[in-house]
mmCIF file of C-alpha atoms in Angstrom:
data_model
loop_
_atom_site.group_PDB
_atom_site.id
_atom_site.type_symbol
_atom_site.label_atom_id
_atom_site.label_comp_id
_atom_site.label_asym_id
_atom_site.label_seq_id
_atom_site.Cartn_x
_atom_site.Cartn_y
_atom_site.Cartn_z
ATOM 1 C CA UNK V 1 135.676 123.085 134.822
ATOM 2 C CA UNK V 2 135.625 119.784 136.658
ATOM 3 C CA UNK V 3 138.344 117.348 135.669
ATOM 4 C CA UNK V 4 136.760 114.410 133.831
ATOM 5 C CA UNK V 5 137.708 110.775 134.312
ATOM 6 C CA UNK V 6 138.763 109.152 130.978
ATOM 7 C CA UNK V 7 136.027 106.774 129.815
ATOM 8 C CA UNK V 8 138.588 104.086 128.977
ATOM 9 C CA UNK V 9 139.596 104.038 132.662
ATOM 10 C CA UNK V 10 135.956 103.476 133.665
ATOM 11 C CA UNK V 11 135.630 100.627 131.148
ATOM 12 C CA UNK V 12 138.816 99.065 132.506
ATOM 13 C CA UNK V 13 137.698 99.476 136.133
ATOM 14 C CA UNK V 14 134.293 97.873 135.591
ATOM 15 C CA UNK V 15 135.762 95.017 133.543
ATOM 16 C CA UNK V 16 138.389 94.188 136.191
ATOM 17 C CA UNK V 17 135.811 94.478 138.985
ATOM 18 C CA UNK V 18 133.488 92.020 137.232
ATOM 19 C CA UNK V 19 136.147 89.602 135.964
ATOM 20 C CA UNK V 20 138.427 89.663 139.037
ATOM 21 C CA UNK V 21 141.415 89.551 136.708
ATOM 22 C CA UNK V 22 143.269 92.120 134.637
ATOM 23 C CA UNK V 23 144.175 89.481 132.089
ATOM 24 C CA UNK V 24 140.547 88.423 131.600
ATOM 25 C CA UNK V 25 139.417 92.054 131.519
ATOM 26 C CA UNK V 26 141.997 92.719 128.799
ATOM 27 C CA UNK V 27 140.588 89.823 126.758
ATOM 28 C CA UNK V 28 137.016 91.127 127.135
ATOM 29 C CA UNK V 29 137.978 94.659 126.054
ATOM 30 C CA UNK V 30 140.388 93.409 123.346
ATOM 31 C CA UNK V 31 143.346 95.384 124.718
ATOM 32 C CA UNK V 32 146.679 94.447 126.270
ATOM 33 C CA UNK V 33 147.238 93.586 129.938
ATOM 34 C CA UNK V 34 149.506 96.632 130.279
ATOM 35 C CA UNK V 35 146.773 98.925 128.909
ATOM 36 C CA UNK V 36 144.372 97.704 131.614
ATOM 37 C CA UNK V 37 147.030 98.054 134.327
ATOM 38 C CA UNK V 38 147.886 101.613 133.258
ATOM 39 C CA UNK V 39 144.220 102.610 133.076
ATOM 40 C CA UNK V 40 143.579 101.340 136.629
ATOM 41 C CA UNK V 41 146.723 103.075 137.970
ATOM 42 C CA UNK V 42 145.676 106.353 136.321
ATOM 43 C CA UNK V 43 142.194 106.083 137.819
ATOM 44 C CA UNK V 44 143.516 105.330 141.311
ATOM 45 C CA UNK V 45 145.965 108.233 141.032
ATOM 46 C CA UNK V 46 143.190 110.615 140.036
ATOM 47 C CA UNK V 47 140.902 109.403 142.835
ATOM 48 C CA UNK V 48 143.762 109.447 145.317
ATOM 49 C CA UNK V 49 143.375 105.957 146.741
ATOM 50 C CA UNK V 50 143.537 102.276 145.677
ATOM 51 C CA UNK V 51 140.358 100.547 144.507
ATOM 52 C CA UNK V 52 141.537 96.929 144.500
ATOM 53 C CA UNK V 53 143.232 94.432 146.764
ATOM 54 C CA UNK V 54 145.752 92.392 144.786
ATOM 55 C CA UNK V 55 146.357 88.731 145.656
ATOM 56 C CA UNK V 56 148.703 87.087 143.182
ATOM 57 C CA UNK V 57 147.145 87.320 139.736
ATOM 58 C CA UNK V 58 143.658 87.898 141.120
ATOM 59 C CA UNK V 59 142.274 91.282 142.119
ATOM 60 C CA UNK V 60 139.161 92.143 144.094
ATOM 61 C CA UNK V 61 137.466 95.399 145.040
ATOM 62 C CA UNK V 62 138.309 96.924 148.403
ATOM 63 C CA UNK V 63 135.753 98.910 150.377
ATOM 64 C CA UNK V 64 136.319 102.114 148.383
ATOM 65 C CA UNK V 65 136.267 100.149 145.143
ATOM 66 C CA UNK V 66 132.938 98.508 145.986
ATOM 67 C CA UNK V 67 131.380 101.881 146.787
ATOM 68 C CA UNK V 68 132.724 103.340 143.545
ATOM 69 C CA UNK V 69 131.558 100.329 141.507
ATOM 70 C CA UNK V 70 127.971 100.582 142.812
ATOM 71 C CA UNK V 71 127.723 104.101 141.356
ATOM 72 C CA UNK V 72 129.881 103.794 138.254
ATOM 73 C CA UNK V 73 128.614 100.473 136.808
ATOM 74 C CA UNK V 74 124.945 101.588 136.394
ATOM 75 C CA UNK V 75 126.110 104.892 134.872
ATOM 76 C CA UNK V 76 128.287 103.038 132.348
ATOM 77 C CA UNK V 77 125.366 100.759 131.489
ATOM 78 C CA UNK V 78 123.245 103.833 130.767
ATOM 79 C CA UNK V 79 125.940 105.155 128.437
ATOM 80 C CA UNK V 80 126.072 101.831 126.571
ATOM 81 C CA UNK V 81 122.261 101.605 126.299
ATOM 82 C CA UNK V 82 121.972 105.196 125.087
ATOM 83 C CA UNK V 83 124.592 104.543 122.417
ATOM 84 C CA UNK V 84 122.931 101.294 121.293
ATOM 85 C CA UNK V 85 119.572 103.059 121.117
ATOM 86 C CA UNK V 86 120.944 105.702 118.753
ATOM 87 C CA UNK V 87 122.674 103.027 116.668
ATOM 88 C CA UNK V 88 119.410 101.059 116.433
ATOM 89 C CA UNK V 89 117.530 104.170 115.318
ATOM 90 C CA UNK V 90 120.162 104.818 112.656
ATOM 91 C CA UNK V 91 119.952 101.245 111.345
ATOM 92 C CA UNK V 92 116.241 100.728 112.013
ATOM 93 C CA UNK V 93 115.337 101.109 108.349
ATOM 94 C CA UNK V 94 117.569 98.205 107.347
ATOM 95 C CA UNK V 95 116.721 94.574 108.158
ATOM 96 C CA UNK V 96 118.333 91.344 107.008
ATOM 97 C CA UNK V 97 115.966 88.378 106.721
ATOM 98 C CA UNK V 98 117.144 84.815 106.209
ATOM 99 C CA UNK V 99 115.041 82.277 104.332
ATOM 100 C CA UNK V 100 115.791 79.256 102.154
ATOM 101 C CA UNK V 101 116.393 80.096 98.504
ATOM 102 C CA UNK V 102 113.236 78.379 97.235
ATOM 103 C CA UNK V 103 111.064 80.311 99.696
ATOM 104 C CA UNK V 104 112.717 83.569 98.662
ATOM 105 C CA UNK V 105 112.104 82.810 94.982
ATOM 106 C CA UNK V 106 108.564 81.409 95.106
ATOM 107 C CA UNK V 107 107.137 83.187 98.165
ATOM 108 C CA UNK V 108 109.050 86.402 98.948
ATOM 109 C CA UNK V 109 109.678 87.854 95.478
ATOM 110 C CA UNK V 110 105.992 87.733 94.385
ATOM 111 C CA UNK V 111 105.122 89.675 97.566
ATOM 112 C CA UNK V 112 107.769 92.385 97.255
ATOM 113 C CA UNK V 113 105.354 94.914 95.646
ATOM 114 C CA UNK V 114 102.827 94.445 98.481
ATOM 115 C CA UNK V 115 105.596 94.720 101.063
ATOM 116 C CA UNK V 116 106.958 97.915 99.497
ATOM 117 C CA UNK V 117 103.495 99.422 99.587
ATOM 118 C CA UNK V 118 102.968 98.417 103.229
ATOM 119 C CA UNK V 119 106.421 99.550 104.455
ATOM 120 C CA UNK V 120 108.010 101.793 101.805
ATOM 121 C CA UNK V 121 110.716 103.126 104.147
ATOM 122 C CA UNK V 122 112.054 99.704 105.142
ATOM 123 C CA UNK V 123 115.042 98.269 103.271
ATOM 124 C CA UNK V 124 115.108 94.470 103.516
ATOM 125 C CA UNK V 125 118.104 92.357 102.534
ATOM 126 C CA UNK V 126 117.619 88.619 101.969
ATOM 127 C CA UNK V 127 120.165 85.970 102.962
ATOM 128 C CA UNK V 128 119.918 82.241 102.246
ATOM 129 C CA UNK V 129 121.892 80.451 104.972
ATOM 130 C CA UNK V 130 120.787 76.827 105.382
ATOM 131 C CA UNK V 131 120.161 75.049 108.695
ATOM 132 C CA UNK V 132 120.361 76.497 112.192
ATOM 133 C CA UNK V 133 122.997 79.159 112.907
ATOM 134 C CA UNK V 134 123.768 82.122 115.178
ATOM 135 C CA UNK V 135 121.771 85.052 113.824
ATOM 136 C CA UNK V 136 123.943 87.746 115.405
ATOM 137 C CA UNK V 137 127.199 86.269 114.130
ATOM 138 C CA UNK V 138 125.858 86.132 110.575
ATOM 139 C CA UNK V 139 124.401 89.653 110.729
ATOM 140 C CA UNK V 140 120.810 88.399 110.423
ATOM 141 C CA UNK V 141 117.986 90.269 112.186
ATOM 142 C CA UNK V 142 115.142 87.843 111.441
ATOM 143 C CA UNK V 143 114.927 84.275 110.142
ATOM 144 C CA UNK V 144 111.860 82.952 108.364
ATOM 145 C CA UNK V 145 112.451 79.284 109.016
ATOM 146 C CA UNK V 146 110.911 76.137 107.654
ATOM 147 C CA UNK V 147 111.456 73.528 110.342
ATOM 148 C CA UNK V 148 110.894 72.987 114.062
ATOM 149 C CA UNK V 149 111.374 75.459 116.937
ATOM 150 C CA UNK V 150 113.673 73.184 118.962
ATOM 151 C CA UNK V 151 116.492 74.252 116.635
ATOM 152 C CA UNK V 152 116.071 77.863 117.799
ATOM 153 C CA UNK V 153 115.648 77.573 121.582
ATOM 154 C CA UNK V 154 117.823 80.629 122.335
ATOM 155 C CA UNK V 155 115.643 82.917 120.216
ATOM 156 C CA UNK V 156 112.136 84.319 120.117
ATOM 157 C CA UNK V 157 110.226 81.848 117.953
ATOM 158 C CA UNK V 158 106.634 82.271 116.743
ATOM 159 C CA UNK V 159 104.706 79.906 114.476
ATOM 160 C CA UNK V 160 103.398 81.600 111.342
ATOM 161 C CA UNK V 161 101.727 78.712 109.565
ATOM 162 C CA UNK V 162 101.508 75.009 108.775
ATOM 163 C CA UNK V 163 103.425 73.215 106.077
ATOM 164 C CA UNK V 164 100.483 72.147 103.901
ATOM 165 C CA UNK V 165 101.345 69.493 101.300
ATOM 166 C CA UNK V 166 99.484 69.491 97.993
ATOM 167 C CA UNK V 167 99.639 67.638 94.669
ATOM 168 C CA UNK V 168 100.249 69.921 91.684
ATOM 169 C CA UNK V 169 100.811 69.648 87.957
ATOM 170 C CA UNK V 170 100.790 71.883 84.915
ATOM 171 C CA UNK V 171 97.269 72.708 83.632
ATOM 172 C CA UNK V 172 98.613 72.003 80.130
ATOM 173 C CA UNK V 173 99.460 68.473 81.257
ATOM 174 C CA UNK V 174 95.774 67.884 81.947
ATOM 175 C CA UNK V 175 94.794 69.401 78.616
ATOM 176 C CA UNK V 176 97.295 67.180 76.840
ATOM 177 C CA UNK V 177 95.684 64.081 78.290
ATOM 178 C CA UNK V 178 94.248 62.193 75.318
ATOM 179 C CA UNK V 179 91.730 60.294 77.392
ATOM 180 C CA UNK V 180 88.384 62.126 77.844
ATOM 181 C CA UNK V 181 87.559 59.975 80.907
ATOM 182 C CA UNK V 182 90.751 61.252 82.534
ATOM 183 C CA UNK V 183 89.847 64.890 81.920
ATOM 184 C CA UNK V 184 86.410 64.244 83.357
ATOM 185 C CA UNK V 185 87.843 62.418 86.382
ATOM 186 C CA UNK V 186 90.204 65.298 87.182
ATOM 187 C CA UNK V 187 87.171 67.566 87.492
ATOM 188 C CA UNK V 188 85.469 65.149 89.855
ATOM 189 C CA UNK V 189 84.309 66.510 93.232
ATOM 190 C CA UNK V 190 85.862 63.387 94.789
ATOM 191 C CA UNK V 191 89.327 64.839 95.313
ATOM 192 C CA UNK V 192 91.144 61.637 96.128
ATOM 193 C CA UNK V 193 89.766 59.944 92.997
ATOM 194 C CA UNK V 194 91.091 62.827 90.902
ATOM 195 C CA UNK V 195 94.528 62.472 92.466
ATOM 196 C CA UNK V 196 94.588 58.710 91.910
ATOM 197 C CA UNK V 197 93.700 59.146 88.227
ATOM 198 C CA UNK V 198 96.406 61.773 87.776
ATOM 199 C CA UNK V 199 99.042 59.536 89.365
ATOM 200 C CA UNK V 200 98.031 56.623 87.187
ATOM 201 C CA UNK V 201 98.782 58.616 84.027
ATOM 202 C CA UNK V 202 101.730 60.885 84.862
ATOM 203 C CA UNK V 203 105.102 60.259 86.587
ATOM 204 C CA UNK V 204 105.894 61.608 90.074
ATOM 205 C CA UNK V 205 108.611 64.221 90.646
ATOM 206 C CA UNK V 206 110.640 63.812 93.856
ATOM 207 C CA UNK V 207 112.763 66.187 95.975
ATOM 208 C CA UNK V 208 115.471 64.608 98.130
ATOM 209 C CA UNK V 209 116.657 67.386 100.485
ATOM 210 C CA UNK V 210 115.996 66.944 104.219
ATOM 211 C CA UNK V 211 113.036 69.337 104.302
ATOM 212 C CA UNK V 212 111.203 67.687 101.423
ATOM 213 C CA UNK V 213 112.264 64.044 101.403
ATOM 214 C CA UNK V 214 109.151 62.840 103.280
ATOM 215 C CA UNK V 215 106.570 64.783 101.225
ATOM 216 C CA UNK V 216 105.343 61.980 98.993
ATOM 217 C CA UNK V 217 105.251 59.438 101.810
ATOM 218 C CA UNK V 218 103.301 61.754 104.157
ATOM 219 C CA UNK V 219 100.778 62.701 101.478
ATOM 220 C CA UNK V 220 100.261 59.160 100.184
ATOM 221 C CA UNK V 221 99.876 57.597 103.657
ATOM 222 C CA UNK V 222 97.339 60.239 104.664
ATOM 223 C CA UNK V 223 95.269 59.558 101.550
ATOM 224 C CA UNK V 224 95.630 55.775 101.468
ATOM 225 C CA UNK V 225 97.561 55.780 98.189
ATOM 226 C CA UNK V 226 100.480 53.523 97.383
ATOM 227 C CA UNK V 227 103.773 55.420 97.264
ATOM 228 C CA UNK V 228 104.791 55.715 93.578
ATOM 229 C CA UNK V 229 108.238 54.669 92.416
ATOM 230 C CA UNK V 230 110.865 57.215 91.520
ATOM 231 C CA UNK V 231 111.618 57.418 87.809
ATOM 232 C CA UNK V 232 114.759 58.295 85.889
ATOM 233 C CA UNK V 233 115.610 62.013 85.615
ATOM 234 C CA UNK V 234 112.716 63.132 87.828
ATOM 235 C CA UNK V 235 114.443 63.313 91.218
ATOM 236 C CA UNK V 236 115.914 66.659 92.302
ATOM 237 C CA UNK V 237 117.803 67.956 95.307
ATOM 238 C CA UNK V 238 115.978 71.302 95.461
ATOM 239 C CA UNK V 239 112.328 72.348 95.320
ATOM 240 C CA UNK V 240 113.138 75.077 92.786
ATOM 241 C CA UNK V 241 114.256 72.465 90.268
ATOM 242 C CA UNK V 242 111.264 70.228 90.958
ATOM 243 C CA UNK V 243 108.761 73.065 90.569
ATOM 244 C CA UNK V 244 110.311 74.076 87.251
ATOM 245 C CA UNK V 245 110.152 70.473 86.057
ATOM 246 C CA UNK V 246 106.467 70.397 87.027
ATOM 247 C CA UNK V 247 105.724 73.661 85.225
ATOM 248 C CA UNK V 248 107.386 72.196 82.113
ATOM 249 C CA UNK V 249 104.937 69.273 82.188
ATOM 250 C CA UNK V 250 107.469 66.563 83.112
ATOM 251 C CA UNK V 251 105.230 65.085 85.812
ATOM 252 C CA UNK V 252 103.337 65.755 89.047
ATOM 253 C CA UNK V 253 104.728 66.990 92.345
ATOM 254 C CA UNK V 254 103.920 66.943 96.061
ATOM 255 C CA UNK V 255 105.105 70.240 97.500
ATOM 256 C CA UNK V 256 104.069 72.757 100.138
ATOM 257 C CA UNK V 257 101.385 75.288 99.333
ATOM 258 C CA UNK V 258 103.399 78.379 100.270
ATOM 259 C CA UNK V 259 105.972 77.640 97.557
ATOM 260 C CA UNK V 260 103.411 77.442 94.753
ATOM 261 C CA UNK V 261 100.447 79.481 96.018
ATOM 262 C CA UNK V 262 101.069 82.272 93.523
ATOM 263 C CA UNK V 263 101.710 79.812 90.685
ATOM 264 C CA UNK V 264 98.294 78.282 91.376
ATOM 265 C CA UNK V 265 96.603 81.699 91.607
ATOM 266 C CA UNK V 266 98.013 82.728 88.214
ATOM 267 C CA UNK V 267 97.192 79.419 86.526
ATOM 268 C CA UNK V 268 100.791 78.275 86.111
ATOM 269 C CA UNK V 269 100.096 75.163 88.211
ATOM 270 C CA UNK V 270 96.899 73.317 89.083
ATOM 271 C CA UNK V 271 96.144 71.716 92.443
ATOM 272 C CA UNK V 272 94.636 68.247 92.332
ATOM 273 C CA UNK V 273 93.320 66.193 95.244
ATOM 274 C CA UNK V 274 93.225 66.896 98.992
ATOM 275 C CA UNK V 275 95.875 68.703 101.024
ATOM 276 C CA UNK V 276 97.743 67.164 103.984
ATOM 277 C CA UNK V 277 99.526 68.792 106.935
ATOM 278 C CA UNK V 278 103.212 67.901 107.151
ATOM 279 C CA UNK V 279 104.057 66.709 110.712
ATOM 280 C CA UNK V 280 107.806 67.248 110.235
ATOM 281 C CA UNK V 281 107.965 71.029 109.939
ATOM 282 C CA UNK V 282 106.115 74.336 109.974
ATOM 283 C CA UNK V 283 106.901 77.996 109.301
ATOM 284 C CA UNK V 284 108.313 80.173 112.093
ATOM 285 C CA UNK V 285 109.352 83.763 112.692
ATOM 286 C CA UNK V 286 112.672 83.779 114.602
ATOM 287 C CA UNK V 287 114.726 86.661 115.985
ATOM 288 C CA UNK V 288 116.898 87.560 118.989
ATOM 289 C CA UNK V 289 114.574 88.655 121.839
ATOM 290 C CA UNK V 290 116.074 92.138 122.018
ATOM 291 C CA UNK V 291 115.141 92.764 118.365
ATOM 292 C CA UNK V 292 111.490 92.914 119.443
ATOM 293 C CA UNK V 293 112.220 96.367 120.862
ATOM 294 C CA UNK V 294 112.585 97.665 117.299
ATOM 295 C CA UNK V 295 109.402 99.037 115.796
ATOM 296 C CA UNK V 296 110.322 97.869 112.305
ATOM 297 C CA UNK V 297 110.738 94.275 113.496
ATOM 298 C CA UNK V 298 107.283 94.364 115.085
ATOM 299 C CA UNK V 299 105.808 95.837 111.892
ATOM 300 C CA UNK V 300 107.436 93.142 109.772
ATOM 301 C CA UNK V 301 106.204 90.408 112.115
ATOM 302 C CA UNK V 302 102.622 91.743 111.829
ATOM 303 C CA UNK V 303 102.912 91.791 108.024
ATOM 304 C CA UNK V 304 104.232 88.216 107.942
ATOM 305 C CA UNK V 305 101.362 87.052 110.152
ATOM 306 C CA UNK V 306 98.898 88.379 107.591
ATOM 307 C CA UNK V 307 100.740 86.782 104.683
ATOM 308 C CA UNK V 308 100.622 83.323 106.261
ATOM 309 C CA UNK V 309 96.903 83.387 107.071
#
């Protein structure tokens, strides 16, 4: 049987060849300087000749070392790729998706049954990290973001849909209106007139976080309506709180359609007036480029595209 070269010696050789320093190679491989030195000495002893020229603390490949590197480095890369491929296959049925908490609550959870039917073998975990972050460091495969793509320049980024702002209220709030002219006006085909009448009778509900703080201003300016004043106890930091306040008939809310689409479909909320596109943010699918090699990631992306149509 042919005598095999220890794989740790090959790792050490390639690392030193590419870094030009045993100290830096040790840092990359998370081992001690002496471990790298011993691995190189063992390799040179087995080969029967030196592979490096040493100048002070720096080392560089000699002629034999360069010849050896040209054959060994690609072979090591194949070993690494083959291992990663098997690891990906093993973990391919598990994906972690990041989305803001309100999107997970109002958009993702109502769609879980449809998702399970479409991809029953896929196990999805939801995380709720806010803002931009390093996906790999946080163990996130895909981010469903609500913002702008310039925050994710190092990743694959694909627009899924617009952030469409709408005015909503509880249907019971309309029924509780004591004025018959108001009820009639809210059924008017002139959408902006309906919205104006609603705002003249019921208080506005505001959300102050960075993603939602411009909603009322954008919607009102687009429709030529004066921005209403904030009222006591009706300003919230999160959309979840504001939507619940709206459902409980405390007032009317400008929010984005994706958050409340299912609430509108099931009659929990009613949409009044025209919709407006938010120029500050949209919805995007984000992932590290190499994740697109995974079949499950491509399947999930296709499913998300359909959901945002």
